[in-house]
CSV table of C-alpha atoms in Angstrom, one decimal:
chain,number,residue,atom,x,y,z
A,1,UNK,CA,3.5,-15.8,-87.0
A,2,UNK,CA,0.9,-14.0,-84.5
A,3,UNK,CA,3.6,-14.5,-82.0
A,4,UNK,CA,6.8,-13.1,-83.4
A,5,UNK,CA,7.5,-9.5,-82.8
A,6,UNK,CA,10.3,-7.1,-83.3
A,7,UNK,CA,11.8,-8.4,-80.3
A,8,UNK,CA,12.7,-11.7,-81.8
A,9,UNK,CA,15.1,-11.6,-83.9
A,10,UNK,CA,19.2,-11.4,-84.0
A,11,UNK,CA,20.6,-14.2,-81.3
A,12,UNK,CA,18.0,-15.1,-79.0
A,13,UNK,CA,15.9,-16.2,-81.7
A,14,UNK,CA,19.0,-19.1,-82.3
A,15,UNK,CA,18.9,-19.8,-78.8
A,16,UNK,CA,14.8,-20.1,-78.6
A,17,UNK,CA,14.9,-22.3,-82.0
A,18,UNK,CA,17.6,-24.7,-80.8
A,19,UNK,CA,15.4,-25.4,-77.5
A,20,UNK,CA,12.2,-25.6,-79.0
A,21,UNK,CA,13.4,-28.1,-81.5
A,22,UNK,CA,15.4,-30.7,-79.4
A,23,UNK,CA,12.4,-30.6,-77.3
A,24,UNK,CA,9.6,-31.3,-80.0
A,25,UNK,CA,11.9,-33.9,-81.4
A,26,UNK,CA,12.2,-35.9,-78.0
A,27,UNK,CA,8.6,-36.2,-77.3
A,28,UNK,CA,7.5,-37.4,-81.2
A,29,UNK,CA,11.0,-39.7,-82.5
A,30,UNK,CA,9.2,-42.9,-82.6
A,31,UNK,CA,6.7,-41.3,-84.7
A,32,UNK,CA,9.1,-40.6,-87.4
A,33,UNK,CA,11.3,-44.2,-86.9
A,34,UNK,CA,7.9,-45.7,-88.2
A,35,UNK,CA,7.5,-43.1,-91.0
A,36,UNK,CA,11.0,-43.8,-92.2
A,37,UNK,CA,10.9,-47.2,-91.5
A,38,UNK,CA,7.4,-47.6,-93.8
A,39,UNK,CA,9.0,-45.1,-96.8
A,40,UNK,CA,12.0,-47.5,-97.1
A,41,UNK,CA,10.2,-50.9,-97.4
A,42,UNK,CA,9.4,-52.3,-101.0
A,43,UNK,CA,6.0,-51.6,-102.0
A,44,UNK,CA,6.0,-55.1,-103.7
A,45,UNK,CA,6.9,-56.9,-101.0
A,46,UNK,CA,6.3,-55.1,-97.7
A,47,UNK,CA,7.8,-55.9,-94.3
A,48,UNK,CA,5.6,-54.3,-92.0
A,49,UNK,CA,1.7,-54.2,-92.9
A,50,UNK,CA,1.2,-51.1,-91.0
A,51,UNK,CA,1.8,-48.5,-88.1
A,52,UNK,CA,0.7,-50.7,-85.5
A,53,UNK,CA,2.7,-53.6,-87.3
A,54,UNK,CA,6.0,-51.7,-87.7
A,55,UNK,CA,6.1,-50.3,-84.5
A,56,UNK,CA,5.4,-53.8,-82.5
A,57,UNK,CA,8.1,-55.6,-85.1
A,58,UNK,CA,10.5,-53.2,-83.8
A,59,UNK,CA,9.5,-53.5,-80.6
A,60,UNK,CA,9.5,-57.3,-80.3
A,61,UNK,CA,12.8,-57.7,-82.4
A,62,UNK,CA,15.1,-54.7,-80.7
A,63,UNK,CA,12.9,-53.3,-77.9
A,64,UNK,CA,11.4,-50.3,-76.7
A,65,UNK,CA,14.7,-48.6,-77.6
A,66,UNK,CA,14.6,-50.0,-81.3
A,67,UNK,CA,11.6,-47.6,-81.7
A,68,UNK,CA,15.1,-44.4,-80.7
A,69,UNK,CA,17.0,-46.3,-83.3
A,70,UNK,CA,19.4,-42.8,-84.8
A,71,UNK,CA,17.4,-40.5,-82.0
A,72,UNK,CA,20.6,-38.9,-80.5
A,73,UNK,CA,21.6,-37.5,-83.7
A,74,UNK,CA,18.0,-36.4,-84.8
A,75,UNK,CA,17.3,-34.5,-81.3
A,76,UNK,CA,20.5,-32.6,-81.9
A,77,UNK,CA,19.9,-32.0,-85.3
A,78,UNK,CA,16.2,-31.0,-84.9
A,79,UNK,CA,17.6,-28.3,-82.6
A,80,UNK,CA,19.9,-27.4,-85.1
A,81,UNK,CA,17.1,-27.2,-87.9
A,82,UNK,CA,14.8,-25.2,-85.8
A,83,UNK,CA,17.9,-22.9,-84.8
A,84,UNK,CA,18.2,-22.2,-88.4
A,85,UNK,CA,14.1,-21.9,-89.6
A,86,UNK,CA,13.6,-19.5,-86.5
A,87,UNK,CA,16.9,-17.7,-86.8
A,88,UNK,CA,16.3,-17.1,-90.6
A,89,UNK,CA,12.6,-16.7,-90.2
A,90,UNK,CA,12.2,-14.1,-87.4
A,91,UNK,CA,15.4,-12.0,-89.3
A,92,UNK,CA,13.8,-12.3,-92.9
A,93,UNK,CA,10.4,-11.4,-91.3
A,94,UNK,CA,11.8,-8.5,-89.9
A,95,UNK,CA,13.3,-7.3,-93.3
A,96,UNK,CA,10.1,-7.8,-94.9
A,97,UNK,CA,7.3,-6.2,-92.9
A,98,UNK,CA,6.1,-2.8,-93.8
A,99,UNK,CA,7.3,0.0,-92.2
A,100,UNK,CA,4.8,2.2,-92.1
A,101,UNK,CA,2.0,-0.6,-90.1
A,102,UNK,CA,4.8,-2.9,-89.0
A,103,UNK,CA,2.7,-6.0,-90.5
A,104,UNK,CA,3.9,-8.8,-92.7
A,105,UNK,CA,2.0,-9.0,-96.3
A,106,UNK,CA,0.6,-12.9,-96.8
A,107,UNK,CA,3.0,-13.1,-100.1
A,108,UNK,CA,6.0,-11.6,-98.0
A,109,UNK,CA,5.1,-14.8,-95.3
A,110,UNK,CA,5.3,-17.6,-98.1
A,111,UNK,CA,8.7,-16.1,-99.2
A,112,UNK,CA,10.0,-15.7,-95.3
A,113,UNK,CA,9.1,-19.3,-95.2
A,114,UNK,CA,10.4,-20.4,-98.1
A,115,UNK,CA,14.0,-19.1,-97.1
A,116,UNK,CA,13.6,-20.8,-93.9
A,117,UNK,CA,13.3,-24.1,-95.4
A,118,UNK,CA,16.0,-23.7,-98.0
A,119,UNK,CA,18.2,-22.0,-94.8
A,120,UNK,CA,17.1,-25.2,-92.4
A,121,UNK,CA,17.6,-28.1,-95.4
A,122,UNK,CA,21.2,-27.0,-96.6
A,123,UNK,CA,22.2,-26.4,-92.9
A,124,UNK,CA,20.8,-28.9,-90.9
A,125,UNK,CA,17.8,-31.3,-92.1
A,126,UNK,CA,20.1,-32.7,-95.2
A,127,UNK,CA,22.8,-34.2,-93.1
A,128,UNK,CA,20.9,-35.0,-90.1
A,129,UNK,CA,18.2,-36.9,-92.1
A,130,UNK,CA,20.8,-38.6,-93.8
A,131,UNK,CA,22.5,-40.1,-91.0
A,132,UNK,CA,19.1,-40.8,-89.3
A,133,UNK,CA,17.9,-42.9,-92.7
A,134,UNK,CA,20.8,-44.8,-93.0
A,135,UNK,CA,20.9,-45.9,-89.3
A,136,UNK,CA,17.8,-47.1,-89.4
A,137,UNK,CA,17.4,-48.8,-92.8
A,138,UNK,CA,20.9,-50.6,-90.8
A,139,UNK,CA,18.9,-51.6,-88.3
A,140,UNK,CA,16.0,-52.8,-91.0
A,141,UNK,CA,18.6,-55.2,-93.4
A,142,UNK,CA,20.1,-56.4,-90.3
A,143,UNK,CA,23.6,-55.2,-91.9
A,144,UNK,CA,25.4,-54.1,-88.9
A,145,UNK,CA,27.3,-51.4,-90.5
A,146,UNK,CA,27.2,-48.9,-87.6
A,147,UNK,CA,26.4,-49.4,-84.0
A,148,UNK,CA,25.1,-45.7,-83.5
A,149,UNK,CA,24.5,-41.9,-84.7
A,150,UNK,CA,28.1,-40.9,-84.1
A,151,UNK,CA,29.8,-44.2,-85.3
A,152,UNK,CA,27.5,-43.6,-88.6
A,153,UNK,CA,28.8,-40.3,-89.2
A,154,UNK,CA,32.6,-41.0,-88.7
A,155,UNK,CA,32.0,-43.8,-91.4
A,156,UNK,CA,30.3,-42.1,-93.7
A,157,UNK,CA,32.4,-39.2,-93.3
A,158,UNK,CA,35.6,-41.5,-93.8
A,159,UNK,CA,33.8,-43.7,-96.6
A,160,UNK,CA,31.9,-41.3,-98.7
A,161,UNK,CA,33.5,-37.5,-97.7
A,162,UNK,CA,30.9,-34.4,-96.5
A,163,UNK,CA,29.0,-34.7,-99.7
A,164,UNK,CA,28.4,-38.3,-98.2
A,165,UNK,CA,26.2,-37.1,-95.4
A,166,UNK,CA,24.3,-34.5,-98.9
A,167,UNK,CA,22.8,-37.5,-100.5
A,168,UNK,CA,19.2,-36.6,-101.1
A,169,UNK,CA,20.3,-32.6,-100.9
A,170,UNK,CA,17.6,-31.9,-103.7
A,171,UNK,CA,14.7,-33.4,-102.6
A,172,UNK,CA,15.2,-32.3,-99.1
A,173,UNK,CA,15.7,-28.8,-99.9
A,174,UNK,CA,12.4,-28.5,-102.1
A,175,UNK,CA,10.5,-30.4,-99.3
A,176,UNK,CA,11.7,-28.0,-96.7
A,177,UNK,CA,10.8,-25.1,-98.5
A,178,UNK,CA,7.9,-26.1,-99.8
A,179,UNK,CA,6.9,-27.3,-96.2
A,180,UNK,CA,8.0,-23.9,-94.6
A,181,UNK,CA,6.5,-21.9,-97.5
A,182,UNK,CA,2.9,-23.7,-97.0
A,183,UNK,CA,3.2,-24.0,-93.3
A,184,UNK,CA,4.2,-20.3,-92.2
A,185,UNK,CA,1.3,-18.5,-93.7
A,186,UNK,CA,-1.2,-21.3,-93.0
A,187,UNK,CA,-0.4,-21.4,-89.0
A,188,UNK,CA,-1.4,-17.4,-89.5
A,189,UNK,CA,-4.7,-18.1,-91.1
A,190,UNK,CA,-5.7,-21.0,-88.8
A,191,UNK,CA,-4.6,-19.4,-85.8
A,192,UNK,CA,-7.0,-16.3,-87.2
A,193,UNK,CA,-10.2,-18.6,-87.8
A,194,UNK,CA,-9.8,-20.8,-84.6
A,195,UNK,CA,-8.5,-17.2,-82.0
A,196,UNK,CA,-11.4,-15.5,-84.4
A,197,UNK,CA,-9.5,-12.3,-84.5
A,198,UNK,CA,-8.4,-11.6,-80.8
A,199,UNK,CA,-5.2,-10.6,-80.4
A,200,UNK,CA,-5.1,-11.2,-76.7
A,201,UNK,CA,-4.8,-15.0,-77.7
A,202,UNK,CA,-1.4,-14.5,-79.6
A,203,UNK,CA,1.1,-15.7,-77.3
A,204,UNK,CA,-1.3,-18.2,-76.4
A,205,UNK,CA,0.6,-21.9,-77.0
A,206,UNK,CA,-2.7,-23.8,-76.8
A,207,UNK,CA,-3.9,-21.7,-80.0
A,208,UNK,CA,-0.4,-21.3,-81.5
A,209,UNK,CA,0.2,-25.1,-80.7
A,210,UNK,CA,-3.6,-26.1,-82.5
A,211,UNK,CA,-2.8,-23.7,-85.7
A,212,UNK,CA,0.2,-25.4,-85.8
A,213,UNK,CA,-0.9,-29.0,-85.8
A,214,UNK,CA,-3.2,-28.3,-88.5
A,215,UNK,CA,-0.7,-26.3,-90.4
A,216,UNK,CA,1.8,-29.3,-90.4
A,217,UNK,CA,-0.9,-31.7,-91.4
A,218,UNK,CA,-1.9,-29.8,-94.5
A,219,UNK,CA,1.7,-29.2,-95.4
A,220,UNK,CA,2.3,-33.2,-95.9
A,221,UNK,CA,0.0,-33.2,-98.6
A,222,UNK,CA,1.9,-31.1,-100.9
A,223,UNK,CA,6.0,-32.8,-99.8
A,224,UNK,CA,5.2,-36.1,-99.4
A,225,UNK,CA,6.5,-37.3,-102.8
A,226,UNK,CA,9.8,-35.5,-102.3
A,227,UNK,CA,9.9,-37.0,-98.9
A,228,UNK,CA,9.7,-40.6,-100.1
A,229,UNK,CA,12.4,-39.8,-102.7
A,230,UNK,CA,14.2,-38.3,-100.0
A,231,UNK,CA,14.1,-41.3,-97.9
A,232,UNK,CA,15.3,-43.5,-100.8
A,233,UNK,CA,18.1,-41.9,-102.1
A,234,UNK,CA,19.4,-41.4,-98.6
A,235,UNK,CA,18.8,-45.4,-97.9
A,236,UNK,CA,22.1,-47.6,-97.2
A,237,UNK,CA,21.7,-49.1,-101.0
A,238,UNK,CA,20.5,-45.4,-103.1
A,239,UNK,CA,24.2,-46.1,-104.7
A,240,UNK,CA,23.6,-49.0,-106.2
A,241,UNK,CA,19.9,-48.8,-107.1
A,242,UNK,CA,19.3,-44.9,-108.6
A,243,UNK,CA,21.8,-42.7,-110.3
A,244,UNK,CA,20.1,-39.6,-108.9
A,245,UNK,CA,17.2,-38.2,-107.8
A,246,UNK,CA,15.2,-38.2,-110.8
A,247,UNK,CA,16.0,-41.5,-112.0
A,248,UNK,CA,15.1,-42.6,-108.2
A,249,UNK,CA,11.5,-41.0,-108.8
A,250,UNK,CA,11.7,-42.8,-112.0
A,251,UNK,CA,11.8,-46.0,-111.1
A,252,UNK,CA,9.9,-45.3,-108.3
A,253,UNK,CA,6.9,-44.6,-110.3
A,254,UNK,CA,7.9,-47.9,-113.2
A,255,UNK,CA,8.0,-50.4,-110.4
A,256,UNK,CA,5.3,-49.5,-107.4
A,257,UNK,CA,3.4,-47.0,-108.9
A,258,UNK,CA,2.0,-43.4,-107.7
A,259,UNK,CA,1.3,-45.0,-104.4
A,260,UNK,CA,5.1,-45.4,-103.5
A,261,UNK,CA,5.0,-41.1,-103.5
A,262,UNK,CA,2.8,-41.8,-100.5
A,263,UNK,CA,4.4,-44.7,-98.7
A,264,UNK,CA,4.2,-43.5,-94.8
A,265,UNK,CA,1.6,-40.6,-95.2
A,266,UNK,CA,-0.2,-41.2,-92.2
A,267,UNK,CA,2.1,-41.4,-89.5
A,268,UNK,CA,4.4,-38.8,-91.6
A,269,UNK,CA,1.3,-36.8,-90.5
A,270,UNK,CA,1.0,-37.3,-87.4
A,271,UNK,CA,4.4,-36.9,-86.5
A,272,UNK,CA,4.3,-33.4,-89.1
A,273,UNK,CA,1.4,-32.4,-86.9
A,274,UNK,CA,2.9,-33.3,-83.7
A,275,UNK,CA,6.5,-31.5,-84.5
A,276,UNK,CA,4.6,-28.6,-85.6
A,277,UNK,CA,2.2,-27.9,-82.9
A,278,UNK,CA,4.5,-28.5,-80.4
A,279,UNK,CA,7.2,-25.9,-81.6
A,280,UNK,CA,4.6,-23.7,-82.4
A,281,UNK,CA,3.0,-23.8,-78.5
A,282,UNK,CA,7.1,-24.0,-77.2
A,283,UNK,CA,8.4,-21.1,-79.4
A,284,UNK,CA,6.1,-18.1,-77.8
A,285,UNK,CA,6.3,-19.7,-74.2
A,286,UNK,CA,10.3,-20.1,-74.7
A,287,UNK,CA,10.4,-16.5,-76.2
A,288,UNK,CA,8.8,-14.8,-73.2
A,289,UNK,CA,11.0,-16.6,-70.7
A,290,UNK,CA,14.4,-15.7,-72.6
A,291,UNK,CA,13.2,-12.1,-72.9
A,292,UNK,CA,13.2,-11.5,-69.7
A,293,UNK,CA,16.6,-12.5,-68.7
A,294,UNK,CA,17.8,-11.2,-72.5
């Protein structure tokens, strides 16, 4: 990233990931209650016929606070994930730039990325999406199982074991690296075209924040699928239905087709977009505040 320097790495950048995440993840939930609540309906016969439609369902049946359904433990958690994509980021960053110019090659970004994505979806994103997908597909079948975040953890934890809360591990950790891996280096080349070259503009969260957007919104195209898959194996019936997560894609593909890959693409983008520019304008404006009482 334009913004990260030698100065952000080690501790403060856990601190500076935490907070940027459990903010971004507060101001765009609802975003990704529709997304998840879209990926999780039968393509055959769909609940909701849309955004709009899902997200007035929800409100009509449960409330403005339907729309938070599982938001407790996703605010934590995003701070968590971020935690870990800055933390390993900014360290792997500084391991791989050259030592002679101090600059970062465009291959040596894609594999900085890539680690933080496998670092953030063994760490944080696989558990915390889990409990977040089976709360709200809960809420969805009107089952009742849990009546919260926490109260879905302790059952899962006491039903299923830890691996309970790694159901979906695989298609979670190549969506979070491929996402990372694409969205790292792409934020730098946007951010070049849109700040056309001046360096002045890169702590700048306005700049950083648009590169970002963009960046998050072409990075959906290429994890999509593995985020629907995702989404169903981590669903409150993936036991019964799918032996793993290639027999999920499997059947998958047999009974909805290629378009069930894409199931909630749109506001998956949005909310990608959202999440990303945001951290990407918090994360320099956070950094600069910290440094100077760090």
């Amino acid at each position: 990233m334009a913004f990260v320097t030698k100065q952000d790495t080690g501790a403060k950048t856990v601190i500076k990931g935490f907070l940027t995440g459990g903010t971004q993840a507060a101001l765009t939930y609802p975003t990704e209650y529709v997304k998840t609540q879209l990926q999780l309906q039968s393509k055959a016969n769909p609940e909701y016929k849309g955004i709009m439609d899902c997200a007035s369902k929800t409100i009509q049946q449960h409330g403005i606070k339907g729309l938070y359904r599982g938001a407790g433990v996703r605010i934590v958690g995003a701070g968590f994930q971020q935690m870990f994509r800055w933390g390993a980021y900014t360290n792997l960053v500084n391991f791989a730039r050259d030592e002679k110019t101090g600059k970062l090659a465009p291959s040596m970004n894609v594999l900085c990325g890539l680690g933080a994505g496998i670092c953030e979806a063994v760490c944080a994103v696989t558990p915390v999406e889990t409990v977040k997908t089976r709360v709200t597909d809960d809420q969805r079948r009107g089952t009742g199982n849990y009546k919260g975040s926490a109260d879905a953890i302790v059952k899962i934890l006491k039903n299923e074991g830890p691996m309970g809360l790694y159901r979906g591990a695989f298609p979670t950790i190549l969506k979070q690296g491929t996402n990372q891996a694409v969205r790292m280096p792409l934020q730098v080349q946007i951010f070049t075209m849109i700040s056309m070259g001046d360096d002045t503009k890169k702590q700048n969260p306005f700049y950083n924040g648009a590169a970002g957007f963009l960046a998050g919104c072409g990075s959906v195209f290429l994890t999509q699928p593995q985020d629907c898959v995702k989404s169903r194996m981590q669903g409150e019936a993936a036991k019964e239905l799918y032996k793993g997560t290639v027999d999920c894609a499997k059947q998958m593909m047999k009974n909805e087709g290629p378009a069930s890959f894409f199931a909630g693409a749109i506001p998956r983008m949005v909310q990608v977009g959202l999440t990303s520019g945001i951290s990407f304008a918090l994360f320099p404006v956070i950094s600069q505040l910290l440094n100077t009482v760090m």
